[in-house]
Amino acid sequence: MLVLAAMLWLALNVRLPDLDTLQARIAGMGVWGLFVFIALYALVALTPIPVTIMAVTGGLVFGLPVGTVLSLVGVVIGCWGAYWLARALGRETVMRLLGGHAAMVQERLEGGGFFAVCTLRLLPGVPYWPVNYGSGALGIRSHEFLTATALSALPGQLSLVAIGA
């Protein structure tokens, strides 16, 4: 209840800058603006928060080509971080944290490697975060996870960035 109240307060009281102001601020940061966007994107990708808003924002602020590259880099870094965090936490802890997603993730990922990660990334409605954490916890090889993530995230990132561009 407290979280809901805080979210409502934020929605009513925090004023986001208009697009021109946001673009000017980021342009004023120079190359650091690109790194800030990538870092924020990676942080969001570490959590269960959908990355859709970040990709669309990338299109709004940076346009299609640059926004796509930055979004892809951000999402891959975030997914990679979640993968390694899951490796550190261990299988039992991660499966408990995945809750209702645990059975699906275990069934689809266990022993599947590259193709399993690609398939789950490309299926509509499957959030990234259970795939990230499940892959780390279930021992998907790191190079297979990273390659599958980079390749299979591209179509989604491109389409979401295009919405904002």
PDB file of C-alpha atoms in Angstrom, residues 5 10 36 45 49 59-60 68-69 74 88 97 110 127 131 133 135 137-138 148 153 157:
ATOM      1  CA  ALA A   5       0.918   5.662  -2.462  1.00  0.00           C
ATOM      2  CA  LEU A  10       5.502  10.598  -7.828  1.00  0.00           C
ATOM      3  CA  VAL A  36      24.535   7.796 -18.703  1.00  0.00           C
ATOM      4  CA  ALA A  45      17.516  -4.371 -17.262  1.00  0.00           C
ATOM      5  CA  ILE A  49      10.965  -3.459 -14.617  1.00  0.00           C
ATOM      6  CA  GLY A  59      14.459   6.498 -30.008  1.00  0.00           C
ATOM      7  CA  LEU A  60      12.964   9.795 -28.865  1.00  0.00           C
ATOM      8  CA  THR A  68      19.175   1.242 -31.333  1.00  0.00           C
ATOM      9  CA  VAL A  69      22.898   0.820 -30.702  1.00  0.00           C
ATOM     10  CA  GLY A  74      22.414  -1.134 -22.385  1.00  0.00           C
ATOM     11  CA  ALA A  88      26.725 -15.583  -7.453  1.00  0.00           C
ATOM     12  CA  LEU A  97      13.170 -15.467  -6.346  1.00  0.00           C
ATOM     13  CA  GLU A 110      17.837 -26.505 -18.757  1.00  0.00           C
ATOM     14  CA  PRO A 127      10.106 -10.975 -19.758  1.00  0.00           C
ATOM     15  CA  VAL A 131      15.651 -15.590 -18.648  1.00  0.00           C
ATOM     16  CA  TYR A 133      18.559 -14.916 -13.846  1.00  0.00           C
ATOM     17  CA  SER A 135      20.322 -18.714 -17.363  1.00  0.00           C
ATOM     18  CA  ALA A 137      21.367 -20.081 -12.085  1.00  0.00           C
ATOM     19  CA  LEU A 138      20.953 -23.058 -14.413  1.00  0.00           C
ATOM     20  CA  ALA A 148      22.145 -15.349 -27.797  1.00  0.00           C
ATOM     21  CA  ALA A 153      17.515  -8.719 -28.392  1.00  0.00           C
ATOM     22  CA  GLN A 157      15.212  -3.186 -29.422  1.00  0.00           C
TER      23      GLN A 157
END
